[in-house]
């Protein structure tokens, strides 16, 4: 049975899409069959993996609202073992259309539940909000990764997200766990970055991943070429960090992995 991991934080600019895309690609490189679901109307994961969102006719939106089979819309990527369920701008309308639907918080769970028989990992890239689509992702997921940037106001809004997770655990998904808090955009030269790392570790202790994602130009450039960092600059600090994160997650889940 595969594991479903949502990448969530209602704050924008914390590295959610970068993390979703590069973690999924790194797990695929480690030879785990991996699916990434783009559940963000901005469709940055879709374009970051070489697809034009304007040409996407059927997305996770149609699966949730119109009952389209998700297996029919899965796209193979240029990375071996990595597939994509794309997004497009119509996903913005899904929340409105789903308002009066029965079991509206469980639409995504119903759509993707059968995929755990096919994939080792399913990564969901959530939008920067705590709206109905993100709640659907957290209801469908086994665990959640929370990216936190090493910058001022890093912990702002984190309490609200953790409260939302508690509500979902109580009412919708009692098995949801926090996979870990991931520190992103770290610059070792800045005192502030180091202060944030210390503060987050004091607050959240073992919940924090050992792997820290550095601020890295090549990591930022890769999506404009339609590639994850591992395919764009495999020796770069960003790509190596996400490979380390993938290995750490594999080990946390009792899987053995070999990295060079």
PDB file of C-alpha atoms in Angstrom:
ATOM      1  CA  UNK A   1       0.000   0.000   0.000  1.00  0.00           C
ATOM      2  CA  UNK A   2       1.343   3.391  -0.996  1.00  0.00           C
ATOM      3  CA  UNK A   3       1.563   6.396   1.307  1.00  0.00           C
ATOM      4  CA  UNK A   4      -0.255   9.661   0.577  1.00  0.00           C
ATOM      5  CA  UNK A   5       1.598  12.782   1.746  1.00  0.00           C
ATOM      6  CA  UNK A   6       0.129  16.288   1.474  1.00  0.00           C
ATOM      7  CA  UNK A   7       2.461  19.301   1.334  1.00  0.00           C
ATOM      8  CA  UNK A   8       0.548  22.098   3.076  1.00  0.00           C
ATOM      9  CA  UNK A   9       0.930  25.575   4.510  1.00  0.00           C
ATOM     10  CA  UNK A  10      -1.581  28.363   3.945  1.00  0.00           C
ATOM     11  CA  UNK A  11       1.280  30.862   3.768  1.00  0.00           C
ATOM     12  CA  UNK A  12       2.510  31.520   0.243  1.00  0.00           C
ATOM     13  CA  UNK A  13       6.175  31.528  -0.711  1.00  0.00           C
ATOM     14  CA  UNK A  14       7.348  28.900   1.758  1.00  0.00           C
ATOM     15  CA  UNK A  15       8.487  26.352  -0.826  1.00  0.00           C
ATOM     16  CA  UNK A  16       5.427  24.078  -1.050  1.00  0.00           C
ATOM     17  CA  UNK A  17       5.531  23.492  -4.802  1.00  0.00           C
ATOM     18  CA  UNK A  18       9.344  23.328  -4.850  1.00  0.00           C
ATOM     19  CA  UNK A  19       9.149  20.699  -2.116  1.00  0.00           C
ATOM     20  CA  UNK A  20       6.316  18.694  -3.684  1.00  0.00           C
ATOM     21  CA  UNK A  21       7.973  18.579  -7.097  1.00  0.00           C
ATOM     22  CA  UNK A  22      11.517  17.857  -5.932  1.00  0.00           C
ATOM     23  CA  UNK A  23      10.572  15.400  -3.198  1.00  0.00           C
ATOM     24  CA  UNK A  24       8.440  13.433  -5.662  1.00  0.00           C
ATOM     25  CA  UNK A  25      11.240  13.424  -8.257  1.00  0.00           C
ATOM     26  CA  UNK A  26      13.796  12.367  -5.637  1.00  0.00           C
ATOM     27  CA  UNK A  27      11.599   9.489  -4.418  1.00  0.00           C
ATOM     28  CA  UNK A  28      11.248   8.410  -8.063  1.00  0.00           C
ATOM     29  CA  UNK A  29      15.042   8.498  -8.504  1.00  0.00           C
ATOM     30  CA  UNK A  30      15.280   6.247  -5.448  1.00  0.00           C
ATOM     31  CA  UNK A  31      13.102   3.861  -7.498  1.00  0.00           C
ATOM     32  CA  UNK A  32       9.869   4.327  -5.590  1.00  0.00           C
ATOM     33  CA  UNK A  33       6.901   4.505  -7.958  1.00  0.00           C
ATOM     34  CA  UNK A  34       5.638   8.005  -7.283  1.00  0.00           C
ATOM     35  CA  UNK A  35       2.618  10.101  -8.291  1.00  0.00           C
ATOM     36  CA  UNK A  36       2.386  13.845  -7.760  1.00  0.00           C
ATOM     37  CA  UNK A  37      -1.064  15.456  -7.675  1.00  0.00           C
ATOM     38  CA  UNK A  38      -1.193  19.161  -8.484  1.00  0.00           C
ATOM     39  CA  UNK A  39      -4.067  20.428  -6.309  1.00  0.00           C
ATOM     40  CA  UNK A  40      -3.209  24.110  -6.729  1.00  0.00           C
ATOM     41  CA  UNK A  41      -5.100  26.215  -9.320  1.00  0.00           C
ATOM     42  CA  UNK A  42      -1.837  28.059 -10.066  1.00  0.00           C
ATOM     43  CA  UNK A  43      -0.658  24.750 -11.623  1.00  0.00           C
ATOM     44  CA  UNK A  44       3.005  25.483 -10.917  1.00  0.00           C
ATOM     45  CA  UNK A  45       3.823  21.816 -10.368  1.00  0.00           C
ATOM     46  CA  UNK A  46       2.203  20.991 -13.700  1.00  0.00           C
ATOM     47  CA  UNK A  47       4.303  23.561 -15.581  1.00  0.00           C
ATOM     48  CA  UNK A  48       7.382  22.774 -13.466  1.00  0.00           C
ATOM     49  CA  UNK A  49       7.253  19.206 -14.743  1.00  0.00           C
ATOM     50  CA  UNK A  50       7.134  20.262 -18.389  1.00  0.00           C
ATOM     51  CA  UNK A  51       3.378  20.410 -19.042  1.00  0.00           C
ATOM     52  CA  UNK A  52       1.508  23.473 -20.312  1.00  0.00           C
ATOM     53  CA  UNK A  53      -1.491  24.011 -17.967  1.00  0.00           C
ATOM     54  CA  UNK A  54      -3.330  25.813 -20.791  1.00  0.00           C
ATOM     55  CA  UNK A  55      -3.296  22.561 -22.760  1.00  0.00           C
ATOM     56  CA  UNK A  56      -4.581  20.469 -19.846  1.00  0.00           C
ATOM     57  CA  UNK A  57      -8.200  19.618 -20.629  1.00  0.00           C
ATOM     58  CA  UNK A  58      -8.858  17.277 -17.709  1.00  0.00           C
ATOM     59  CA  UNK A  59      -7.432  17.706 -14.225  1.00  0.00           C
ATOM     60  CA  UNK A  60      -8.016  16.614 -10.651  1.00  0.00           C
ATOM     61  CA  UNK A  61     -10.880  19.168 -10.752  1.00  0.00           C
ATOM     62  CA  UNK A  62     -12.925  17.096 -13.236  1.00  0.00           C
ATOM     63  CA  UNK A  63     -12.238  13.959 -11.223  1.00  0.00           C
ATOM     64  CA  UNK A  64     -13.606  15.515  -8.031  1.00  0.00           C
ATOM     65  CA  UNK A  65     -16.571  17.404  -9.522  1.00  0.00           C
ATOM     66  CA  UNK A  66     -17.586  15.379 -12.606  1.00  0.00           C
ATOM     67  CA  UNK A  67     -16.527  11.872 -11.583  1.00  0.00           C
ATOM     68  CA  UNK A  68     -13.854  11.417 -14.288  1.00  0.00           C
ATOM     69  CA  UNK A  69     -11.628   8.397 -13.549  1.00  0.00           C
ATOM     70  CA  UNK A  70      -8.266   9.651 -12.269  1.00  0.00           C
ATOM     71  CA  UNK A  71      -6.442   6.796 -14.039  1.00  0.00           C
ATOM     72  CA  UNK A  72      -7.497   8.349 -17.363  1.00  0.00           C
ATOM     73  CA  UNK A  73      -5.687  11.640 -16.762  1.00  0.00           C
ATOM     74  CA  UNK A  74      -2.355  10.504 -15.306  1.00  0.00           C
ATOM     75  CA  UNK A  75       0.588  11.834 -17.342  1.00  0.00           C
ATOM     76  CA  UNK A  76       4.037  10.243 -17.479  1.00  0.00           C
ATOM     77  CA  UNK A  77       6.914  12.677 -16.873  1.00  0.00           C
ATOM     78  CA  UNK A  78      10.472  12.633 -18.191  1.00  0.00           C
ATOM     79  CA  UNK A  79      11.580  11.218 -14.831  1.00  0.00           C
ATOM     80  CA  UNK A  80      11.390   7.439 -14.642  1.00  0.00           C
ATOM     81  CA  UNK A  81       8.915   6.250 -11.936  1.00  0.00           C
ATOM     82  CA  UNK A  82       7.286   9.706 -11.695  1.00  0.00           C
ATOM     83  CA  UNK A  83       3.723  10.395 -12.912  1.00  0.00           C
ATOM     84  CA  UNK A  84       1.586  13.525 -12.661  1.00  0.00           C
ATOM     85  CA  UNK A  85      -2.075  14.344 -12.127  1.00  0.00           C
ATOM     86  CA  UNK A  86      -2.193  17.879 -13.562  1.00  0.00           C
ATOM     87  CA  UNK A  87      -4.067  21.015 -12.538  1.00  0.00           C
ATOM     88  CA  UNK A  88      -5.490  23.982 -14.385  1.00  0.00           C
ATOM     89  CA  UNK A  89      -7.161  27.268 -13.502  1.00  0.00           C
ATOM     90  CA  UNK A  90     -10.664  25.701 -13.354  1.00  0.00           C
ATOM     91  CA  UNK A  91      -9.705  24.186 -10.008  1.00  0.00           C
ATOM     92  CA  UNK A  92     -10.516  27.629  -8.564  1.00  0.00           C
ATOM     93  CA  UNK A  93     -14.183  26.915  -9.305  1.00  0.00           C
ATOM     94  CA  UNK A  94     -14.181  23.494  -7.700  1.00  0.00           C
ATOM     95  CA  UNK A  95     -14.617  24.866  -4.175  1.00  0.00           C
ATOM     96  CA  UNK A  96     -17.770  26.757  -5.206  1.00  0.00           C
ATOM     97  CA  UNK A  97     -19.217  23.785  -7.112  1.00  0.00           C
ATOM     98  CA  UNK A  98     -18.537  21.414  -4.220  1.00  0.00           C
ATOM     99  CA  UNK A  99     -20.180  23.568  -1.522  1.00  0.00           C
ATOM    100  CA  UNK A 100     -23.538  21.777  -1.688  1.00  0.00           C
ATOM    101  CA  UNK A 101     -22.194  18.307  -2.470  1.00  0.00           C
ATOM    102  CA  UNK A 102     -22.637  15.472  -0.003  1.00  0.00           C
ATOM    103  CA  UNK A 103     -19.383  14.430   1.716  1.00  0.00           C
ATOM    104  CA  UNK A 104     -17.668  17.345  -0.022  1.00  0.00           C
ATOM    105  CA  UNK A 105     -14.515  17.031   2.131  1.00  0.00           C
ATOM    106  CA  UNK A 106     -13.963  13.441   0.965  1.00  0.00           C
ATOM    107  CA  UNK A 107     -14.123  13.875  -2.817  1.00  0.00           C
ATOM    108  CA  UNK A 108     -10.360  13.644  -3.331  1.00  0.00           C
ATOM    109  CA  UNK A 109     -10.066  10.654  -1.011  1.00  0.00           C
ATOM    110  CA  UNK A 110     -12.650   8.805  -3.094  1.00  0.00           C
ATOM    111  CA  UNK A 111     -10.880   9.771  -6.334  1.00  0.00           C
ATOM    112  CA  UNK A 112      -7.365   8.649  -5.356  1.00  0.00           C
ATOM    113  CA  UNK A 113      -7.901   5.814  -2.860  1.00  0.00           C
ATOM    114  CA  UNK A 114      -7.390   3.072  -5.483  1.00  0.00           C
ATOM    115  CA  UNK A 115      -4.034   4.561  -6.548  1.00  0.00           C
ATOM    116  CA  UNK A 116      -2.302   3.391  -3.374  1.00  0.00           C
ATOM    117  CA  UNK A 117      -2.275  -0.081  -4.937  1.00  0.00           C
ATOM    118  CA  UNK A 118      -0.175   1.263  -7.825  1.00  0.00           C
ATOM    119  CA  UNK A 119       2.183   3.815  -6.258  1.00  0.00           C
ATOM    120  CA  UNK A 120       4.632   3.692  -3.338  1.00  0.00           C
ATOM    121  CA  UNK A 121       4.184   7.410  -2.685  1.00  0.00           C
ATOM    122  CA  UNK A 122       1.486   9.903  -3.677  1.00  0.00           C
ATOM    123  CA  UNK A 123       2.485  13.532  -3.076  1.00  0.00           C
ATOM    124  CA  UNK A 124      -0.223  16.234  -3.087  1.00  0.00           C
ATOM    125  CA  UNK A 125       0.822  19.831  -3.743  1.00  0.00           C
ATOM    126  CA  UNK A 126      -1.760  21.974  -1.925  1.00  0.00           C
ATOM    127  CA  UNK A 127      -2.702  25.584  -2.659  1.00  0.00           C
ATOM    128  CA  UNK A 128      -1.670  28.400  -0.272  1.00  0.00           C
ATOM    129  CA  UNK A 129      -5.007  28.441   1.557  1.00  0.00           C
ATOM    130  CA  UNK A 130      -7.003  26.374   4.037  1.00  0.00           C
ATOM    131  CA  UNK A 131      -9.936  26.106   1.644  1.00  0.00           C
ATOM    132  CA  UNK A 132     -11.987  23.084   0.646  1.00  0.00           C
ATOM    133  CA  UNK A 133      -9.403  21.663  -1.780  1.00  0.00           C
ATOM    134  CA  UNK A 134      -6.670  21.692   0.894  1.00  0.00           C
ATOM    135  CA  UNK A 135      -9.103  20.140   3.385  1.00  0.00           C
ATOM    136  CA  UNK A 136      -9.825  17.451   0.771  1.00  0.00           C
ATOM    137  CA  UNK A 137      -6.092  16.786   0.438  1.00  0.00           C
ATOM    138  CA  UNK A 138      -5.614  16.502   4.204  1.00  0.00           C
ATOM    139  CA  UNK A 139      -8.656  14.205   4.452  1.00  0.00           C
ATOM    140  CA  UNK A 140      -7.208  11.959   1.730  1.00  0.00           C
ATOM    141  CA  UNK A 141      -3.636  11.946   3.087  1.00  0.00           C
ATOM    142  CA  UNK A 142      -1.906   9.630   5.526  1.00  0.00           C
ATOM    143  CA  UNK A 143       0.426  12.436   6.592  1.00  0.00           C
ATOM    144  CA  UNK A 144       1.342  16.070   5.978  1.00  0.00           C
ATOM    145  CA  UNK A 145       4.666  17.832   5.465  1.00  0.00           C
ATOM    146  CA  UNK A 146       4.689  21.478   6.549  1.00  0.00           C
ATOM    147  CA  UNK A 147       7.347  23.624   4.843  1.00  0.00           C
ATOM    148  CA  UNK A 148       8.508  26.585   6.966  1.00  0.00           C
ATOM    149  CA  UNK A 149      10.829  29.199   5.489  1.00  0.00           C
ATOM    150  CA  UNK A 150      13.848  30.349   7.520  1.00  0.00           C
ATOM    151  CA  UNK A 151      12.763  33.971   7.461  1.00  0.00           C
ATOM    152  CA  UNK A 152      11.068  36.554   9.665  1.00  0.00           C
ATOM    153  CA  UNK A 153       7.479  35.612  10.607  1.00  0.00           C
ATOM    154  CA  UNK A 154       8.316  31.946   9.905  1.00  0.00           C
ATOM    155  CA  UNK A 155       5.989  30.682  12.613  1.00  0.00           C
ATOM    156  CA  UNK A 156       3.208  33.127  11.731  1.00  0.00           C
ATOM    157  CA  UNK A 157       0.087  31.203  10.778  1.00  0.00           C
ATOM    158  CA  UNK A 158       1.567  27.853  11.758  1.00  0.00           C
ATOM    159  CA  UNK A 159      -0.728  27.636  14.775  1.00  0.00           C
ATOM    160  CA  UNK A 160      -3.755  28.095  12.508  1.00  0.00           C
ATOM    161  CA  UNK A 161      -2.582  25.283  10.228  1.00  0.00           C
ATOM    162  CA  UNK A 162      -1.906  22.954  13.176  1.00  0.00           C
ATOM    163  CA  UNK A 163      -5.375  23.763  14.524  1.00  0.00           C
ATOM    164  CA  UNK A 164      -6.922  22.906  11.130  1.00  0.00           C
ATOM    165  CA  UNK A 165      -4.995  19.608  11.155  1.00  0.00           C
ATOM    166  CA  UNK A 166      -6.387  18.842  14.646  1.00  0.00           C
ATOM    167  CA  UNK A 167      -9.944  19.543  13.461  1.00  0.00           C
ATOM    168  CA  UNK A 168      -9.439  17.224  10.459  1.00  0.00           C
ATOM    169  CA  UNK A 169      -7.992  14.526  12.741  1.00  0.00           C
ATOM    170  CA  UNK A 170     -11.058  14.846  15.007  1.00  0.00           C
ATOM    171  CA  UNK A 171     -13.784  15.033  12.376  1.00  0.00           C
ATOM    172  CA  UNK A 172     -12.569  13.691   9.027  1.00  0.00           C
ATOM    173  CA  UNK A 173      -9.305  11.769   9.142  1.00  0.00           C
ATOM    174  CA  UNK A 174      -8.283  10.354  12.541  1.00  0.00           C
ATOM    175  CA  UNK A 175      -5.267   8.623  10.977  1.00  0.00           C
ATOM    176  CA  UNK A 176      -3.681  11.844   9.648  1.00  0.00           C
ATOM    177  CA  UNK A 177      -0.172  12.333  11.034  1.00  0.00           C
ATOM    178  CA  UNK A 178       2.361  15.119  10.728  1.00  0.00           C
ATOM    179  CA  UNK A 179       5.168  13.592   8.659  1.00  0.00           C
ATOM    180  CA  UNK A 180       7.391  16.470   9.646  1.00  0.00           C
ATOM    181  CA  UNK A 181       8.146  20.178   9.553  1.00  0.00           C
ATOM    182  CA  UNK A 182      10.598  21.051   6.775  1.00  0.00           C
ATOM    183  CA  UNK A 183      12.839  24.104   7.075  1.00  0.00           C
ATOM    184  CA  UNK A 184      13.282  25.761   3.664  1.00  0.00           C
ATOM    185  CA  UNK A 185      15.128  28.728   2.113  1.00  0.00           C
ATOM    186  CA  UNK A 186      17.950  28.424   4.646  1.00  0.00           C
ATOM    187  CA  UNK A 187      20.948  30.744   4.283  1.00  0.00           C
ATOM    188  CA  UNK A 188      23.702  29.776   6.699  1.00  0.00           C
ATOM    189  CA  UNK A 189      25.291  33.249   6.364  1.00  0.00           C
ATOM    190  CA  UNK A 190      22.271  34.950   7.937  1.00  0.00           C
ATOM    191  CA  UNK A 191      21.894  35.104  11.688  1.00  0.00           C
ATOM    192  CA  UNK A 192      18.112  35.236  11.219  1.00  0.00           C
ATOM    193  CA  UNK A 193      18.088  31.899   9.357  1.00  0.00           C
ATOM    194  CA  UNK A 194      19.974  30.247  12.198  1.00  0.00           C
ATOM    195  CA  UNK A 195      17.679  31.821  14.790  1.00  0.00           C
ATOM    196  CA  UNK A 196      14.609  30.463  12.960  1.00  0.00           C
ATOM    197  CA  UNK A 197      16.133  26.967  12.800  1.00  0.00           C
ATOM    198  CA  UNK A 198      16.795  27.050  16.554  1.00  0.00           C
ATOM    199  CA  UNK A 199      13.332  28.438  17.343  1.00  0.00           C
ATOM    200  CA  UNK A 200      11.486  25.849  15.251  1.00  0.00           C
ATOM    201  CA  UNK A 201      13.540  22.994  16.745  1.00  0.00           C
ATOM    202  CA  UNK A 202      12.857  24.239  20.291  1.00  0.00           C
ATOM    203  CA  UNK A 203       9.099  24.452  19.582  1.00  0.00           C
ATOM    204  CA  UNK A 204       8.651  21.238  17.584  1.00  0.00           C
ATOM    205  CA  UNK A 205      11.636  19.033  18.508  1.00  0.00           C
ATOM    206  CA  UNK A 206      11.529  15.642  16.730  1.00  0.00           C
ATOM    207  CA  UNK A 207       8.780  16.780  14.372  1.00  0.00           C
ATOM    208  CA  UNK A 208      11.438  18.775  12.458  1.00  0.00           C
ATOM    209  CA  UNK A 209      13.238  16.978   9.623  1.00  0.00           C
ATOM    210  CA  UNK A 210      17.006  16.706   9.954  1.00  0.00           C
ATOM    211  CA  UNK A 211      17.291  17.751   6.307  1.00  0.00           C
ATOM    212  CA  UNK A 212      17.196  21.528   5.776  1.00  0.00           C
ATOM    213  CA  UNK A 213      16.592  22.943   2.282  1.00  0.00           C
ATOM    214  CA  UNK A 214      19.028  25.751   1.380  1.00  0.00           C
ATOM    215  CA  UNK A 215      18.229  28.882  -0.565  1.00  0.00           C
ATOM    216  CA  UNK A 216      19.603  27.901  -3.972  1.00  0.00           C
ATOM    217  CA  UNK A 217      19.519  29.658  -7.353  1.00  0.00           C
ATOM    218  CA  UNK A 218      19.531  26.427  -9.392  1.00  0.00           C
ATOM    219  CA  UNK A 219      16.571  25.158  -7.372  1.00  0.00           C
ATOM    220  CA  UNK A 220      14.661  28.317  -8.337  1.00  0.00           C
ATOM    221  CA  UNK A 221      15.696  28.121 -12.001  1.00  0.00           C
ATOM    222  CA  UNK A 222      14.782  24.477 -12.617  1.00  0.00           C
ATOM    223  CA  UNK A 223      10.963  24.894 -12.978  1.00  0.00           C
ATOM    224  CA  UNK A 224      11.382  27.451 -15.780  1.00  0.00           C
ATOM    225  CA  UNK A 225      12.993  24.631 -17.780  1.00  0.00           C
ATOM    226  CA  UNK A 226      10.139  22.248 -16.921  1.00  0.00           C
ATOM    227  CA  UNK A 227      12.437  20.110 -14.789  1.00  0.00           C
ATOM    228  CA  UNK A 228      12.887  19.162 -11.130  1.00  0.00           C
ATOM    229  CA  UNK A 229      16.272  20.052  -9.654  1.00  0.00           C
ATOM    230  CA  UNK A 230      17.551  16.468  -9.830  1.00  0.00           C
ATOM    231  CA  UNK A 231      17.212  16.536 -13.629  1.00  0.00           C
ATOM    232  CA  UNK A 232      18.390  20.151 -14.008  1.00  0.00           C
ATOM    233  CA  UNK A 233      21.448  20.187 -11.738  1.00  0.00           C
ATOM    234  CA  UNK A 234      21.881  16.874  -9.944  1.00  0.00           C
ATOM    235  CA  UNK A 235      25.062  18.014  -8.161  1.00  0.00           C
ATOM    236  CA  UNK A 236      23.548  21.265  -6.867  1.00  0.00           C
ATOM    237  CA  UNK A 237      22.946  21.842  -3.167  1.00  0.00           C
ATOM    238  CA  UNK A 238      19.190  22.007  -3.670  1.00  0.00           C
ATOM    239  CA  UNK A 239      18.958  18.710  -5.533  1.00  0.00           C
ATOM    240  CA  UNK A 240      21.178  16.968  -2.980  1.00  0.00           C
ATOM    241  CA  UNK A 241      19.071  18.330  -0.097  1.00  0.00           C
ATOM    242  CA  UNK A 242      15.855  16.937  -1.606  1.00  0.00           C
ATOM    243  CA  UNK A 243      17.522  13.572  -2.227  1.00  0.00           C
ATOM    244  CA  UNK A 244      18.472  13.560   1.464  1.00  0.00           C
ATOM    245  CA  UNK A 245      14.887  14.436   2.404  1.00  0.00           C
ATOM    246  CA  UNK A 246      13.548  11.590   0.248  1.00  0.00           C
ATOM    247  CA  UNK A 247      15.948   9.169   1.930  1.00  0.00           C
ATOM    248  CA  UNK A 248      14.953  10.480   5.382  1.00  0.00           C
ATOM    249  CA  UNK A 249      11.244   9.996   4.604  1.00  0.00           C
ATOM    250  CA  UNK A 250      11.886   6.496   3.247  1.00  0.00           C
ATOM    251  CA  UNK A 251      13.743   5.602   6.443  1.00  0.00           C
ATOM    252  CA  UNK A 252      11.033   7.119   8.669  1.00  0.00           C
ATOM    253  CA  UNK A 253       8.565   4.850   6.900  1.00  0.00           C
ATOM    254  CA  UNK A 254      10.647   1.727   7.402  1.00  0.00           C
ATOM    255  CA  UNK A 255      11.919   1.547   3.824  1.00  0.00           C
ATOM    256  CA  UNK A 256      15.569   0.939   3.064  1.00  0.00           C
ATOM    257  CA  UNK A 257      17.154   3.092   0.417  1.00  0.00           C
ATOM    258  CA  UNK A 258      20.567   3.333  -1.177  1.00  0.00           C
ATOM    259  CA  UNK A 259      21.946   6.745  -2.112  1.00  0.00           C
ATOM    260  CA  UNK A 260      25.270   7.530  -3.726  1.00  0.00           C
TER     261      UNK A 260
END
